[in-house]
PDB file of N, CA, C and O in Angstrom:
ATOM      1  N   MET N   1      13.459  -6.245  29.205  1.00  0.00           N
ATOM      2  CA  MET N   1      12.033  -6.395  29.187  1.00  0.00           C
ATOM      3  C   MET N   1      11.584  -6.484  27.729  1.00  0.00           C
ATOM      4  O   MET N   1      11.999  -5.708  26.894  1.00  0.00           O
ATOM      5  N   SER N   2      10.760  -7.426  27.432  1.00  0.00           N
ATOM      6  CA  SER N   2      10.282  -7.575  26.066  1.00  0.00           C
ATOM      7  C   SER N   2       8.797  -7.247  25.988  1.00  0.00           C
ATOM      8  O   SER N   2       8.066  -7.367  26.972  1.00  0.00           O
ATOM      9  N   TYR N   3       8.398  -6.820  24.815  1.00  0.00           N
ATOM     10  CA  TYR N   3       7.012  -6.462  24.578  1.00  0.00           C
ATOM     11  C   TYR N   3       6.505  -7.232  23.366  1.00  0.00           C
ATOM     12  O   TYR N   3       7.223  -7.418  22.397  1.00  0.00           O
ATOM     13  N   ASN N   4       5.269  -7.634  23.416  1.00  0.00           N
ATOM     14  CA  ASN N   4       4.637  -8.266  22.280  1.00  0.00           C
ATOM     15  C   ASN N   4       3.914  -7.179  21.498  1.00  0.00           C
ATOM     16  O   ASN N   4       2.857  -6.692  21.911  1.00  0.00           O
ATOM     17  N   LEU N   5       4.487  -6.783  20.365  1.00  0.00           N
ATOM     18  CA  LEU N   5       3.910  -5.699  19.584  1.00  0.00           C
ATOM     19  C   LEU N   5       2.549  -6.045  19.005  1.00  0.00           C
ATOM     20  O   LEU N   5       1.746  -5.164  18.716  1.00  0.00           O
ATOM     21  N   ALA N   6       2.280  -7.317  18.854  1.00  0.00           N
ATOM     22  CA  ALA N   6       0.978  -7.737  18.318  1.00  0.00           C
ATOM     23  C   ALA N   6      -0.163  -7.395  19.272  1.00  0.00           C
ATOM     24  O   ALA N   6      -1.308  -7.293  18.846  1.00  0.00           O
ATOM     25  N   LEU N   7       0.155  -7.196  20.536  1.00  0.00           N
ATOM     26  CA  LEU N   7      -0.882  -6.891  21.521  1.00  0.00           C
ATOM     27  C   LEU N   7      -1.183  -5.394  21.630  1.00  0.00           C
ATOM     28  O   LEU N   7      -2.100  -5.006  22.357  1.00  0.00           O
ATOM     29  N   LEU N   8      -0.426  -4.572  20.922  1.00  0.00           N
ATOM     30  CA  LEU N   8      -0.648  -3.130  20.972  1.00  0.00           C
ATOM     31  C   LEU N   8      -1.929  -2.762  20.229  1.00  0.00           C
ATOM     32  O   LEU N   8      -2.348  -3.456  19.306  1.00  0.00           O
ATOM     33  N   PRO N   9      -2.521  -1.624  20.605  1.00  0.00           N
ATOM     34  CA  PRO N   9      -3.684  -1.136  19.852  1.00  0.00           C
ATOM     35  C   PRO N   9      -3.278  -0.767  18.413  1.00  0.00           C
ATOM     36  O   PRO N   9      -2.109  -0.497  18.142  1.00  0.00           O
ATOM     37  N   ALA N  10      -4.230  -0.721  17.531  1.00  0.00           N
ATOM     38  CA  ALA N  10      -3.960  -0.468  16.112  1.00  0.00           C
ATOM     39  C   ALA N  10      -3.238   0.858  15.870  1.00  0.00           C
ATOM     40  O   ALA N  10      -2.346   0.932  15.019  1.00  0.00           O
ATOM     41  N   ASP N  11      -3.594   1.907  16.620  1.00  0.00           N
ATOM     42  CA  ASP N  11      -2.947   3.196  16.394  1.00  0.00           C
ATOM     43  C   ASP N  11      -1.471   3.167  16.791  1.00  0.00           C
ATOM     44  O   ASP N  11      -0.634   3.797  16.142  1.00  0.00           O
ATOM     45  N   GLU N  12      -1.133   2.428  17.824  1.00  0.00           N
ATOM     46  CA  GLU N  12       0.267   2.298  18.221  1.00  0.00           C
ATOM     47  C   GLU N  12       1.054   1.484  17.188  1.00  0.00           C
ATOM     48  O   GLU N  12       2.205   1.786  16.894  1.00  0.00           O
ATOM     49  N   LYS N  13       0.429   0.453  16.651  1.00  0.00           N
ATOM     50  CA  LYS N  13       1.071  -0.335  15.595  1.00  0.00           C
ATOM     51  C   LYS N  13       1.352   0.542  14.380  1.00  0.00           C
ATOM     52  O   LYS N  13       2.413   0.439  13.766  1.00  0.00           O
ATOM     53  N   GLN N  14       0.403   1.415  14.044  1.00  0.00           N
ATOM     54  CA  GLN N  14       0.578   2.305  12.898  1.00  0.00           C
ATOM     55  C   GLN N  14       1.725   3.276  13.140  1.00  0.00           C
ATOM     56  O   GLN N  14       2.494   3.563  12.228  1.00  0.00           O
ATOM     57  N   LYS N  15       1.864   3.785  14.352  1.00  0.00           N
ATOM     58  CA  LYS N  15       2.972   4.692  14.667  1.00  0.00           C
ATOM     59  C   LYS N  15       4.310   3.985  14.502  1.00  0.00           C
ATOM     60  O   LYS N  15       5.270   4.560  13.984  1.00  0.00           O
ATOM     61  N   ILE N  16       4.379   2.737  14.925  1.00  0.00           N
ATOM     62  CA  ILE N  16       5.611   1.969  14.775  1.00  0.00           C
ATOM     63  C   ILE N  16       5.912   1.755  13.298  1.00  0.00           C
ATOM     64  O   ILE N  16       7.060   1.895  12.863  1.00  0.00           O
ATOM     65  N   GLU N  17       4.898   1.446  12.517  1.00  0.00           N
ATOM     66  CA  GLU N  17       5.082   1.235  11.076  1.00  0.00           C
ATOM     67  C   GLU N  17       5.557   2.520  10.400  1.00  0.00           C
ATOM     68  O   GLU N  17       6.450   2.489   9.555  1.00  0.00           O
ATOM     69  N   LEU N  18       4.980   3.653  10.767  1.00  0.00           N
ATOM     70  CA  LEU N  18       5.402   4.928  10.192  1.00  0.00           C
ATOM     71  C   LEU N  18       6.840   5.254  10.585  1.00  0.00           C
ATOM     72  O   LEU N  18       7.602   5.797   9.774  1.00  0.00           O
ATOM     73  N   ASP N  19       7.215   4.927  11.800  1.00  0.00           N
ATOM     74  CA  ASP N  19       8.588   5.136  12.253  1.00  0.00           C
ATOM     75  C   ASP N  19       9.557   4.305  11.410  1.00  0.00           C
ATOM     76  O   ASP N  19      10.605   4.796  10.985  1.00  0.00           O
ATOM     77  N   LYS N  20       9.201   3.050  11.147  1.00  0.00           N
ATOM     78  CA  LYS N  20      10.039   2.176  10.316  1.00  0.00           C
ATOM     79  C   LYS N  20      10.143   2.728   8.898  1.00  0.00           C
ATOM     80  O   LYS N  20      11.236   2.736   8.314  1.00  0.00           O
ATOM     81  N   GLN N  21       9.037   3.198   8.345  1.00  0.00           N
ATOM     82  CA  GLN N  21       9.051   3.743   6.994  1.00  0.00           C
ATOM     83  C   GLN N  21       9.919   4.999   6.919  1.00  0.00           C
ATOM     84  O   GLN N  21      10.651   5.202   5.948  1.00  0.00           O
ATOM     85  N   ALA N  22       9.843   5.833   7.943  1.00  0.00           N
ATOM     86  CA  ALA N  22      10.652   7.049   7.969  1.00  0.00           C
ATOM     87  C   ALA N  22      12.138   6.719   8.055  1.00  0.00           C
ATOM     88  O   ALA N  22      12.952   7.311   7.339  1.00  0.00           O
ATOM     89  N   SER N  23      12.489   5.779   8.900  1.00  0.00           N
ATOM     90  CA  SER N  23      13.908   5.427   9.020  1.00  0.00           C
ATOM     91  C   SER N  23      14.428   4.830   7.724  1.00  0.00           C
ATOM     92  O   SER N  23      15.558   5.127   7.305  1.00  0.00           O
ATOM     93  N   PHE N  24      13.615   4.039   7.035  1.00  0.00           N
ATOM     94  CA  PHE N  24      14.033   3.457   5.761  1.00  0.00           C
ATOM     95  C   PHE N  24      14.179   4.534   4.694  1.00  0.00           C
ATOM     96  O   PHE N  24      15.140   4.520   3.907  1.00  0.00           O
ATOM     97  N   ALA N  25      13.273   5.494   4.662  1.00  0.00           N
ATOM     98  CA  ALA N  25      13.347   6.576   3.685  1.00  0.00           C
ATOM     99  C   ALA N  25      14.608   7.407   3.894  1.00  0.00           C
ATOM    100  O   ALA N  25      15.308   7.753   2.932  1.00  0.00           O
ATOM    101  N   VAL N  26      14.937   7.710   5.137  1.00  0.00           N
ATOM    102  CA  VAL N  26      16.148   8.482   5.425  1.00  0.00           C
ATOM    103  C   VAL N  26      17.386   7.672   5.045  1.00  0.00           C
ATOM    104  O   VAL N  26      18.334   8.198   4.463  1.00  0.00           O
ATOM    105  N   TRP N  27      17.367   6.386   5.326  1.00  0.00           N
ATOM    106  CA  TRP N  27      18.487   5.521   4.951  1.00  0.00           C
ATOM    107  C   TRP N  27      18.675   5.521   3.436  1.00  0.00           C
ATOM    108  O   TRP N  27      19.801   5.592   2.946  1.00  0.00           O
ATOM    109  N   GLN N  28      17.566   5.444   2.679  1.00  0.00           N
ATOM    110  CA  GLN N  28      17.659   5.453   1.221  1.00  0.00           C
ATOM    111  C   GLN N  28      18.267   6.753   0.716  1.00  0.00           C
ATOM    112  O   GLN N  28      19.112   6.737  -0.176  1.00  0.00           O
ATOM    113  N   VAL N  29      17.856   7.879   1.272  1.00  0.00           N
ATOM    114  CA  VAL N  29      18.395   9.174   0.847  1.00  0.00           C
ATOM    115  C   VAL N  29      19.867   9.265   1.209  1.00  0.00           C
ATOM    116  O   VAL N  29      20.698   9.703   0.403  1.00  0.00           O
ATOM    117  N   LYS N  30      20.230   8.843   2.398  1.00  0.00           N
ATOM    118  CA  LYS N  30      21.626   8.897   2.825  1.00  0.00           C
ATOM    119  C   LYS N  30      22.520   8.056   1.922  1.00  0.00           C
ATOM    120  O   LYS N  30      23.650   8.428   1.643  1.00  0.00           O
ATOM    121  N   ASN N  31      22.020   6.938   1.443  1.00  0.00           N
ATOM    122  CA  ASN N  31      22.800   6.052   0.589  1.00  0.00           C
ATOM    123  C   ASN N  31      22.560   6.296  -0.896  1.00  0.00           C
ATOM    124  O   ASN N  31      22.898   5.451  -1.727  1.00  0.00           O
ATOM    125  N   ALA N  32      21.987   7.444  -1.231  1.00  0.00           N
ATOM    126  CA  ALA N  32      21.760   7.884  -2.607  1.00  0.00           C
ATOM    127  C   ALA N  32      20.902   6.901  -3.406  1.00  0.00           C
ATOM    128  O   ALA N  32      21.077   6.754  -4.615  1.00  0.00           O
ATOM    129  N   LEU N  33      19.996   6.234  -2.749  1.00  0.00           N
ATOM    130  CA  LEU N  33      19.075   5.329  -3.432  1.00  0.00           C
ATOM    131  C   LEU N  33      17.745   6.020  -3.739  1.00  0.00           C
ATOM    132  O   LEU N  33      16.926   5.474  -4.480  1.00  0.00           O
ATOM    133  N   ALA N  34      17.551   7.192  -3.154  1.00  0.00           N
ATOM    134  CA  ALA N  34      16.328   7.971  -3.380  1.00  0.00           C
ATOM    135  C   ALA N  34      16.661   9.442  -3.168  1.00  0.00           C
ATOM    136  O   ALA N  34      17.704   9.779  -2.595  1.00  0.00           O
ATOM    137  N   GLU N  35      15.774  10.289  -3.651  1.00  0.00           N
ATOM    138  CA  GLU N  35      15.959  11.734  -3.484  1.00  0.00           C
ATOM    139  C   GLU N  35      15.169  12.228  -2.278  1.00  0.00           C
ATOM    140  O   GLU N  35      14.277  11.550  -1.788  1.00  0.00           O
ATOM    141  N   ARG N  36      15.501  13.427  -1.834  1.00  0.00           N
ATOM    142  CA  ARG N  36      14.811  14.006  -0.683  1.00  0.00           C
ATOM    143  C   ARG N  36      13.315  14.174  -0.925  1.00  0.00           C
ATOM    144  O   ARG N  36      12.531  14.216   0.012  1.00  0.00           O
ATOM    145  N   SER N  37      12.923  14.281  -2.174  1.00  0.00           N
ATOM    146  CA  SER N  37      11.498  14.438  -2.484  1.00  0.00           C
ATOM    147  C   SER N  37      10.693  13.219  -2.037  1.00  0.00           C
ATOM    148  O   SER N  37       9.467  13.289  -1.916  1.00  0.00           O
ATOM    149  N   THR N  38      11.380  12.116  -1.774  1.00  0.00           N
ATOM    150  CA  THR N  38      10.727  10.908  -1.273  1.00  0.00           C
ATOM    151  C   THR N  38       9.982  11.193   0.026  1.00  0.00           C
ATOM    152  O   THR N  38       8.885  10.675   0.232  1.00  0.00           O
ATOM    153  N   PHE N  39      10.571  12.018   0.878  1.00  0.00           N
ATOM    154  CA  PHE N  39       9.941  12.341   2.163  1.00  0.00           C
ATOM    155  C   PHE N  39       8.574  12.988   1.949  1.00  0.00           C
ATOM    156  O   PHE N  39       7.582  12.598   2.566  1.00  0.00           O
ATOM    157  N   ALA N  40       8.542  13.989   1.077  1.00  0.00           N
ATOM    158  CA  ALA N  40       7.286  14.704   0.821  1.00  0.00           C
ATOM    159  C   ALA N  40       6.263  13.791   0.158  1.00  0.00           C
ATOM    160  O   ALA N  40       5.074  13.838   0.497  1.00  0.00           O
ATOM    161  N   GLN N  41       6.708  12.966  -0.768  1.00  0.00           N
ATOM    162  CA  GLN N  41       5.791  12.060  -1.455  1.00  0.00           C
ATOM    163  C   GLN N  41       5.153  11.079  -0.481  1.00  0.00           C
ATOM    164  O   GLN N  41       3.955  10.835  -0.530  1.00  0.00           O
ATOM    165  N   GLN N  42       5.961  10.522   0.397  1.00  0.00           N
ATOM    166  CA  GLN N  42       5.418   9.565   1.361  1.00  0.00           C
ATOM    167  C   GLN N  42       4.495  10.250   2.355  1.00  0.00           C
ATOM    168  O   GLN N  42       3.477   9.683   2.750  1.00  0.00           O
ATOM    169  N   ALA N  43       4.847  11.462   2.775  1.00  0.00           N
ATOM    170  CA  ALA N  43       3.999  12.193   3.717  1.00  0.00           C
ATOM    171  C   ALA N  43       2.660  12.547   3.072  1.00  0.00           C
ATOM    172  O   ALA N  43       1.608  12.431   3.709  1.00  0.00           O
ATOM    173  N   GLN N  44       2.676  12.954   1.812  1.00  0.00           N
ATOM    174  CA  GLN N  44       1.436  13.321   1.126  1.00  0.00           C
ATOM    175  C   GLN N  44       0.535  12.109   0.908  1.00  0.00           C
ATOM    176  O   GLN N  44      -0.681  12.250   0.818  1.00  0.00           O
ATOM    177  N   ALA N  45       1.125  10.939   0.831  1.00  0.00           N
ATOM    178  CA  ALA N  45       0.340   9.724   0.616  1.00  0.00           C
ATOM    179  C   ALA N  45      -0.480   9.347   1.844  1.00  0.00           C
ATOM    180  O   ALA N  45      -1.434   8.572   1.741  1.00  0.00           O
ATOM    181  N   LEU N  46      -0.131   9.901   2.991  1.00  0.00           N
ATOM    182  CA  LEU N  46      -0.864   9.602   4.224  1.00  0.00           C
ATOM    183  C   LEU N  46      -2.101  10.496   4.311  1.00  0.00           C
ATOM    184  O   LEU N  46      -1.996  11.716   4.188  1.00  0.00           O
ATOM    185  N   SER N  47      -3.243   9.903   4.524  1.00  0.00           N
ATOM    186  CA  SER N  47      -4.485  10.675   4.544  1.00  0.00           C
ATOM    187  C   SER N  47      -4.747  11.339   5.891  1.00  0.00           C
ATOM    188  O   SER N  47      -5.353  12.404   5.957  1.00  0.00           O
ATOM    189  N   ASP N  48      -4.302  10.739   6.966  1.00  0.00           N
ATOM    190  CA  ASP N  48      -4.540  11.268   8.307  1.00  0.00           C
ATOM    191  C   ASP N  48      -3.454  12.287   8.670  1.00  0.00           C
ATOM    192  O   ASP N  48      -2.263  12.011   8.552  1.00  0.00           O
ATOM    193  N   GLU N  49      -3.872  13.456   9.115  1.00  0.00           N
ATOM    194  CA  GLU N  49      -2.906  14.514   9.442  1.00  0.00           C
ATOM    195  C   GLU N  49      -2.018  14.144  10.626  1.00  0.00           C
ATOM    196  O   GLU N  49      -0.845  14.513  10.671  1.00  0.00           O
ATOM    197  N   ASN N  50      -2.567  13.413  11.598  1.00  0.00           N
ATOM    198  CA  ASN N  50      -1.760  12.993  12.746  1.00  0.00           C
ATOM    199  C   ASN N  50      -0.672  12.017  12.309  1.00  0.00           C
ATOM    200  O   ASN N  50       0.461  12.100  12.785  1.00  0.00           O
ATOM    201  N   GLU N  51      -1.017  11.115  11.413  1.00  0.00           N
ATOM    202  CA  GLU N  51      -0.025  10.171  10.897  1.00  0.00           C
ATOM    203  C   GLU N  51       1.038  10.912  10.096  1.00  0.00           C
ATOM    204  O   GLU N  51       2.222  10.611  10.202  1.00  0.00           O
ATOM    205  N   ARG N  52       0.602  11.878   9.298  1.00  0.00           N
ATOM    206  CA  ARG N  52       1.541  12.672   8.501  1.00  0.00           C
ATOM    207  C   ARG N  52       2.515  13.424   9.412  1.00  0.00           C
ATOM    208  O   ARG N  52       3.718  13.431   9.178  1.00  0.00           O
ATOM    209  N   ALA N  53       1.995  14.030  10.474  1.00  0.00           N
ATOM    210  CA  ALA N  53       2.851  14.771  11.401  1.00  0.00           C
ATOM    211  C   ALA N  53       3.830  13.835  12.099  1.00  0.00           C
ATOM    212  O   ALA N  53       5.007  14.174  12.271  1.00  0.00           O
ATOM    213  N   HIS N  54       3.361  12.650  12.473  1.00  0.00           N
ATOM    214  CA  HIS N  54       4.239  11.680  13.123  1.00  0.00           C
ATOM    215  C   HIS N  54       5.342  11.235  12.156  1.00  0.00           C
ATOM    216  O   HIS N  54       6.506  11.133  12.543  1.00  0.00           O
ATOM    217  N   PHE N  55       4.994  10.999  10.897  1.00  0.00           N
ATOM    218  CA  PHE N  55       5.976  10.594   9.893  1.00  0.00           C
ATOM    219  C   PHE N  55       7.032  11.683   9.715  1.00  0.00           C
ATOM    220  O   PHE N  55       8.234  11.392   9.705  1.00  0.00           O
ATOM    221  N   VAL N  56       6.597  12.928   9.599  1.00  0.00           N
ATOM    222  CA  VAL N  56       7.532  14.048   9.416  1.00  0.00           C
ATOM    223  C   VAL N  56       8.446  14.178  10.632  1.00  0.00           C
ATOM    224  O   VAL N  56       9.655  14.398  10.492  1.00  0.00           O
ATOM    225  N   ASP N  57       7.899  14.026  11.823  1.00  0.00           N
ATOM    226  CA  ASP N  57       8.716  14.075  13.041  1.00  0.00           C
ATOM    227  C   ASP N  57       9.771  12.975  13.037  1.00  0.00           C
ATOM    228  O   ASP N  57      10.922  13.204  13.403  1.00  0.00           O
ATOM    229  N   CYS N  58       9.373  11.789  12.615  1.00  0.00           N
ATOM    230  CA  CYS N  58      10.314  10.667  12.570  1.00  0.00           C
ATOM    231  C   CYS N  58      11.398  10.902  11.525  1.00  0.00           C
ATOM    232  O   CYS N  58      12.566  10.588  11.752  1.00  0.00           O
ATOM    233  N   VAL N  59      11.014  11.458  10.381  1.00  0.00           N
ATOM    234  CA  VAL N  59      12.010  11.772   9.352  1.00  0.00           C
ATOM    235  C   VAL N  59      13.023  12.767   9.902  1.00  0.00           C
ATOM    236  O   VAL N  59      14.235  12.609   9.710  1.00  0.00           O
ATOM    237  N   GLU N  60      12.555  13.789  10.592  1.00  0.00           N
ATOM    238  CA  GLU N  60      13.459  14.774  11.182  1.00  0.00           C
ATOM    239  C   GLU N  60      14.377  14.120  12.206  1.00  0.00           C
ATOM    240  O   GLU N  60      15.580  14.402  12.248  1.00  0.00           O
ATOM    241  N   LYS N  61      13.825  13.237  13.020  1.00  0.00           N
ATOM    242  CA  LYS N  61      14.615  12.547  14.045  1.00  0.00           C
ATOM    243  C   LYS N  61      15.722  11.730  13.394  1.00  0.00           C
ATOM    244  O   LYS N  61      16.896  11.830  13.782  1.00  0.00           O
ATOM    245  N   TYR N  62      15.379  10.927  12.395  1.00  0.00           N
ATOM    246  CA  TYR N  62      16.376  10.070  11.755  1.00  0.00           C
ATOM    247  C   TYR N  62      17.354  10.870  10.896  1.00  0.00           C
ATOM    248  O   TYR N  62      18.505  10.474  10.745  1.00  0.00           O
ATOM    249  N   SER N  63      16.898  11.985  10.342  1.00  0.00           N
ATOM    250  CA  SER N  63      17.818  12.832   9.583  1.00  0.00           C
ATOM    251  C   SER N  63      18.919  13.382  10.477  1.00  0.00           C
ATOM    252  O   SER N  63      20.087  13.444  10.075  1.00  0.00           O
ATOM    253  N   LYS N  64      18.563  13.769  11.683  1.00  0.00           N
ATOM    254  CA  LYS N  64      19.566  14.260  12.635  1.00  0.00           C
ATOM    255  C   LYS N  64      20.506  13.152  13.050  1.00  0.00           C
ATOM    256  O   LYS N  64      21.727  13.335  13.116  1.00  0.00           O
ATOM    257  N   ILE N  65      19.953  11.980  13.310  1.00  0.00           N
ATOM    258  CA  ILE N  65      20.779  10.845  13.741  1.00  0.00           C
ATOM    259  C   ILE N  65      21.749  10.434  12.648  1.00  0.00           C
ATOM    260  O   ILE N  65      22.926  10.161  12.918  1.00  0.00           O
ATOM    261  N   MET N  66      21.282  10.401  11.398  1.00  0.00           N
ATOM    262  CA  MET N  66      22.111   9.932  10.289  1.00  0.00           C
ATOM    263  C   MET N  66      22.912  11.044   9.629  1.00  0.00           C
ATOM    264  O   MET N  66      23.641  10.802   8.670  1.00  0.00           O
ATOM    265  N   GLY N  67      22.778  12.258  10.131  1.00  0.00           N
ATOM    266  CA  GLY N  67      23.594  13.376   9.641  1.00  0.00           C
ATOM    267  C   GLY N  67      23.214  13.887   8.271  1.00  0.00           C
ATOM    268  O   GLY N  67      24.080  14.266   7.485  1.00  0.00           O
ATOM    269  N   LEU N  68      21.930  13.939   7.978  1.00  0.00           N
ATOM    270  CA  LEU N  68      21.484  14.499   6.689  1.00  0.00           C
ATOM    271  C   LEU N  68      21.270  15.989   6.808  1.00  0.00           C
ATOM    272  O   LEU N  68      20.883  16.544   7.732  1.00  0.00           O
TER     273      LEU N  68
END
C-alpha cells in the first residue's frame, strides 16, 4: 500500500521531517561525523515543545536501533 505524503496535514509532515532529522543525526554520531551534543543542539533549536519531545523520542528510537 502506498501513501502520498504530500496529502498529509502539515503537522504530520513535520513529524516525518523530524523523524528523518533524528535518524540522520544518530547516523552522523554513529559514524563519528558529529558529537552527541548534536542531539541537544537540534532539540533546543525547535521552538515547539511537542516537536522537541517527538525529536527526542525519535533520537532514542534510532539510538537503540543503531546500538548507540
